[in-house]
């Protein structure tokens, strides 16, 4: 169950980073809406991380949480914000994904 909470927390990290990206593109009430989404997703993400670390090792949980957030945010950047998908970006994102899977595999929980 802790791993599910951690994965959900990582996805909410992607959501709060995406809200930040949309917020910088807008003004007025629309920016306020994206800012509110940022705060809500941030609180949920942190809450899920806190809950997951009650049973998972903090180092592993934090690395996986930030890894999910990083990979997800790069993918959102590429597919939503039309950021470049260069060869080296893909290589390093793939390396990060392999590292996240490795951490999960060697975790004792």
Coordinates of N, CA and C in Angstrom, one line a residue:
X1 N 0.8 -1.2 0.0 CA 0.0 0.0 0.0 C 0.9 1.3 0.0
X2 N 2.0 1.2 0.7 CA 2.9 2.4 0.8 C 3.4 2.8 -0.6
X3 N 3.7 1.8 -1.4 CA 4.2 2.0 -2.7 C 3.2 2.7 -3.6
X4 N 2.0 2.3 -3.4 CA 0.9 2.9 -4.2 C 0.7 4.4 -3.8
X5 N 0.8 4.6 -2.5 CA 0.7 6.0 -2.0 C 1.9 6.9 -2.5
X6 N 3.0 6.2 -2.6 CA 4.2 6.9 -3.0 C 4.1 7.3 -4.5
X7 N 3.6 6.3 -5.3 CA 3.5 6.6 -6.7 C 2.4 7.7 -7.0
X8 N 1.3 7.6 -6.2 CA 0.3 8.7 -6.3 C 0.9 10.0 -6.0
X9 N 1.7 10.0 -4.9 CA 2.4 11.3 -4.5 C 3.3 11.8 -5.6
X10 N 4.0 10.9 -6.3 CA 4.8 11.3 -7.4 C 4.0 11.9 -8.5
X11 N 2.9 11.3 -8.8 CA 2.0 11.8 -9.8 C 1.4 13.2 -9.5
X12 N 1.1 13.4 -8.2 CA 0.7 14.8 -7.8 C 1.8 15.8 -7.9
X13 N 3.1 15.3 -7.7 CA 4.2 16.2 -7.9 C 4.3 16.6 -9.4
X14 N 4.0 15.7 -10.3 CA 4.0 16.1 -11.7 C 2.9 17.1 -11.9
X15 N 1.7 16.9 -11.3 CA 0.6 17.8 -11.4 C 1.0 19.2 -10.9
X16 N 1.6 19.3 -9.7 CA 1.9 20.6 -9.2 C 3.0 21.3 -10.1
X17 N 3.9 20.6 -10.6 CA 4.9 21.2 -11.5 C 4.2 21.6 -12.8
X18 N 3.3 20.9 -13.3 CA 2.5 21.2 -14.5 C 1.7 22.5 -14.3
X19 N 1.1 22.6 -13.1 CA 0.3 23.8 -12.8 C 1.2 25.0 -12.8
X20 N 2.4 24.8 -12.3 CA 3.4 25.9 -12.3 C 3.7 26.4 -13.8
X21 N 3.9 25.4 -14.6 CA 4.1 25.7 -16.0 C 3.0 26.4 -16.7
X22 N 1.7 26.0 -16.4 CA 0.6 26.7 -16.9 C 0.4 28.1 -16.3
X23 N 0.7 28.2 -15.0 CA 0.6 29.5 -14.3 C 1.5 30.6 -15.0
X24 N 2.7 30.2 -15.4 CA 3.6 31.2 -15.9 C 3.1 31.6 -17.3
X25 N 2.2 30.8 -18.0 CA 1.7 31.2 -19.3 C 0.5 32.1 -19.3
X26 N -0.1 32.3 -18.1 CA -1.4 32.9 -18.0 C -1.3 34.2 -17.1
X27 N -2.4 34.9 -17.0 CA -2.4 36.1 -16.1 C -3.8 36.1 -15.5
X28 N -4.0 37.0 -14.5 CA -5.3 37.2 -13.9 C -5.9 36.0 -13.2
X29 N -7.2 35.9 -13.3 CA -7.9 34.8 -12.7 C -7.4 33.4 -13.1
X30 N -7.0 33.3 -14.4 CA -6.6 32.0 -14.9 C -5.3 31.6 -14.1
X31 N -4.4 32.6 -14.0 CA -3.1 32.3 -13.2 C -3.4 31.9 -11.8
X32 N -4.4 32.6 -11.2 CA -4.8 32.3 -9.8 C -5.4 30.9 -9.7
X33 N -6.2 30.4 -10.7 CA -6.7 29.1 -10.8 C -5.5 28.1 -10.8
X34 N -4.6 28.3 -11.7 CA -3.4 27.4 -11.8 C -2.6 27.4 -10.5
X35 N -2.5 28.6 -9.9 CA -1.8 28.7 -8.6 C -2.5 27.9 -7.5
X36 N -3.8 28.0 -7.5 CA -4.6 27.2 -6.5 C -4.4 25.7 -6.8
X37 N -4.4 25.3 -8.0 CA -4.1 23.9 -8.4 C -2.7 23.4 -7.9
X38 N -1.8 24.3 -8.0 CA -0.4 24.1 -7.6 C -0.4 23.8 -6.1
X39 N -1.0 24.6 -5.3 CA -1.0 24.5 -3.8 C -1.7 23.2 -3.4
X40 N -2.9 22.9 -4.0 CA -3.6 21.7 -3.7 C -2.8 20.5 -4.0
X41 N -2.3 20.4 -5.2 CA -1.5 19.3 -5.6 C -0.2 19.1 -4.8
X42 N 0.4 20.2 -4.4 CA 1.6 20.2 -3.5 C 1.2 19.6 -2.2
X43 N 0.2 20.0 -1.6 CA -0.2 19.5 -0.2 C -0.6 18.0 -0.3
X44 N -1.3 17.6 -1.4 CA -1.6 16.2 -1.5 C -0.4 15.4 -1.7
X45 N 0.5 15.9 -2.6 CA 1.8 15.1 -2.9 C 2.6 15.0 -1.6
X46 N 2.8 16.0 -0.9 CA 3.6 16.0 0.4 C 2.9 15.0 1.4
X47 N 1.6 15.1 1.5 CA 0.9 14.3 2.4 C 1.1 12.8 2.1
X48 N 1.0 12.5 0.8 CA 1.2 11.1 0.4 C 2.6 10.6 0.7
X49 N 3.6 11.5 0.4 CA 5.0 11.2 0.7 C 5.2 10.9 2.2
X50 N 4.6 11.8 3.0 CA 4.7 11.6 4.5 C 4.1 10.2 4.9
X51 N 2.9 9.9 4.4 CA 2.3 8.7 4.7 C 3.1 7.5 4.3
X52 N 3.7 7.5 3.1 CA 4.5 6.4 2.5 C 5.8 6.2 3.4
X53 N 6.4 7.3 3.9 CA 7.6 7.2 4.6 C 7.4 6.6 6.0
X54 N 6.2 6.4 6.4 CA 5.9 5.8 7.7 C 6.3 4.3 7.7
X55 N 6.3 3.7 6.5 CA 6.7 2.3 6.4 C 7.9 2.0 5.4
X56 N 8.2 3.0 4.5 CA 9.3 2.8 3.6 C 10.5 3.6 4.1
X57 N 11.7 3.1 3.7 CA 12.9 3.9 4.1 C 12.8 5.3 3.4
X58 N 13.2 6.3 4.2 CA 13.1 7.7 3.7 C 13.9 8.0 2.5
X59 N 15.1 7.4 2.5 CA 16.0 7.7 1.3 C 15.4 7.1 0.0
X60 N 14.9 5.9 0.1 CA 14.3 5.2 -1.1 C 13.0 5.9 -1.5
X61 N 12.2 6.2 -0.5 CA 10.9 6.9 -0.8 C 11.1 8.2 -1.4
X62 N 12.0 9.0 -0.9 CA 12.2 10.4 -1.4 C 12.8 10.3 -2.8
X63 N 13.7 9.4 -3.0 CA 14.4 9.2 -4.4 C 13.3 8.8 -5.4
X64 N 12.5 7.8 -5.0 CA 11.4 7.4 -6.0 C 10.4 8.5 -6.2
X65 N 10.0 9.2 -5.2 CA 9.0 10.3 -5.3 C 9.5 11.4 -6.2
X66 N 10.8 11.8 -6.0 CA 11.3 12.9 -6.9 C 11.6 12.3 -8.3
X67 N 12.0 11.1 -8.4 CA 12.2 10.5 -9.7 C 10.9 10.4 -10.5
X68 N 9.9 10.0 -9.9 CA 8.6 10.0 -10.6 C 8.2 11.4 -11.0
X69 N 8.4 12.3 -10.1 CA 8.1 13.7 -10.4 C 9.0 14.3 -11.6
X70 N 10.2 13.9 -11.5 CA 11.2 14.4 -12.6 C 10.8 13.8 -13.9
X71 N 10.7 12.5 -14.0 CA 10.4 11.8 -15.2 C 9.0 12.3 -15.8
X72 N 8.0 12.4 -14.9 CA 6.7 12.8 -15.3 C 6.7 14.2 -15.8
X73 N 7.4 15.1 -15.1 CA 7.5 16.5 -15.5 C 8.2 16.7 -16.8
X74 N 9.2 16.0 -17.1 CA 9.9 16.0 -18.4 C 9.0 15.6 -19.5
X75 N 8.3 14.5 -19.2 CA 7.3 14.0 -20.2 C 6.2 14.9 -20.5
X76 N 5.7 15.6 -19.5 CA 4.6 16.6 -19.6 C 5.2 17.8 -20.4
X77 N 6.5 18.1 -20.1 CA 7.1 19.2 -20.8 C 7.2 18.9 -22.3
X78 N 7.6 17.7 -22.6 CA 7.7 17.3 -24.0 C 6.4 17.2 -24.7
X79 N 5.4 16.6 -24.1 CA 4.1 16.3 -24.8 C 3.1 17.5 -24.7
X80 N 3.2 18.3 -23.6 CA 2.2 19.3 -23.4 C 2.8 20.7 -23.7
X81 N 4.0 21.0 -23.2 CA 4.6 22.3 -23.4 C 5.6 22.3 -24.6
X82 N 5.6 21.3 -25.4 CA 6.5 21.2 -26.6 C 7.9 21.5 -26.4
X83 N 8.4 21.0 -25.3 CA 9.9 21.1 -25.0 C 10.6 20.1 -25.9
X84 N 11.9 20.3 -26.2 CA 12.6 19.4 -27.1 C 12.8 18.0 -26.4
X85 N 12.7 17.0 -27.3 CA 13.0 15.6 -26.8 C 14.3 15.2 -27.5
X86 N 15.4 15.8 -27.0 CA 16.7 15.5 -27.5 C 17.2 14.1 -27.1
X87 N 18.2 13.6 -27.9 CA 18.7 12.3 -27.6 C 19.2 12.2 -26.2
X88 N 20.0 13.2 -25.7 CA 20.5 13.1 -24.3 C 19.5 13.2 -23.3
X89 N 18.4 14.0 -23.5 CA 17.3 14.0 -22.5 C 16.7 12.7 -22.4
X90 N 16.4 12.0 -23.5 CA 15.8 10.7 -23.5 C 16.8 9.7 -22.8
X91 N 18.1 9.7 -23.1 CA 19.0 8.8 -22.4 C 19.0 9.0 -20.9
X92 N 19.0 10.2 -20.4 CA 19.1 10.5 -19.0 C 17.8 10.2 -18.3
X93 N 16.7 10.4 -19.0 CA 15.4 10.1 -18.4 C 15.3 8.5 -18.3
X94 N 15.7 7.8 -19.3 CA 15.7 6.4 -19.3 C 16.6 5.9 -18.1
X95 N 17.8 6.5 -17.9 CA 18.6 6.1 -16.8 C 17.9 6.4 -15.5
X96 N 17.2 7.5 -15.4 CA 16.5 7.8 -14.1 C 15.4 6.7 -13.9
X97 N 14.7 6.4 -14.9 CA 13.6 5.3 -14.8 C 14.2 4.0 -14.3
X98 N 15.3 3.6 -14.9 CA 16.0 2.4 -14.5 C 16.5 2.5 -13.0
X99 N 16.9 3.6 -12.6 CA 17.3 3.8 -11.2 C 16.1 3.7 -10.2
X100 N 15.0 4.3 -10.6 CA 13.8 4.2 -9.8 C 13.4 2.7 -9.7
X101 N 13.4 2.0 -10.8 CA 13.0 0.5 -10.7 C 14.0 -0.2 -9.9
X102 N 15.3 0.1 -10.0 CA 16.3 -0.5 -9.2 C 16.1 -0.3 -7.7
X103 N 15.8 0.9 -7.3 CA 15.5 1.3 -5.9 C 14.4 0.5 -5.4
X104 N 13.3 0.3 -6.2 CA 12.1 -0.4 -5.8 C 12.5 -1.9 -5.6
X105 N 13.3 -2.4 -6.5 CA 13.7 -3.8 -6.5 C 14.6 -4.2 -5.3
X106 N 15.4 -3.3 -4.8 CA 16.3 -3.6 -3.7 C 15.7 -3.1 -2.3
X107 N 14.6 -2.5 -2.3 CA 13.9 -2.1 -1.1 C 13.4 -3.3 -0.3
X108 N 13.6 -3.2 1.0 CA 13.2 -4.4 1.8 C 11.7 -4.3 2.1
X109 N 11.0 -3.3 1.7 CA 9.6 -3.3 2.0 C 8.8 -3.5 0.8

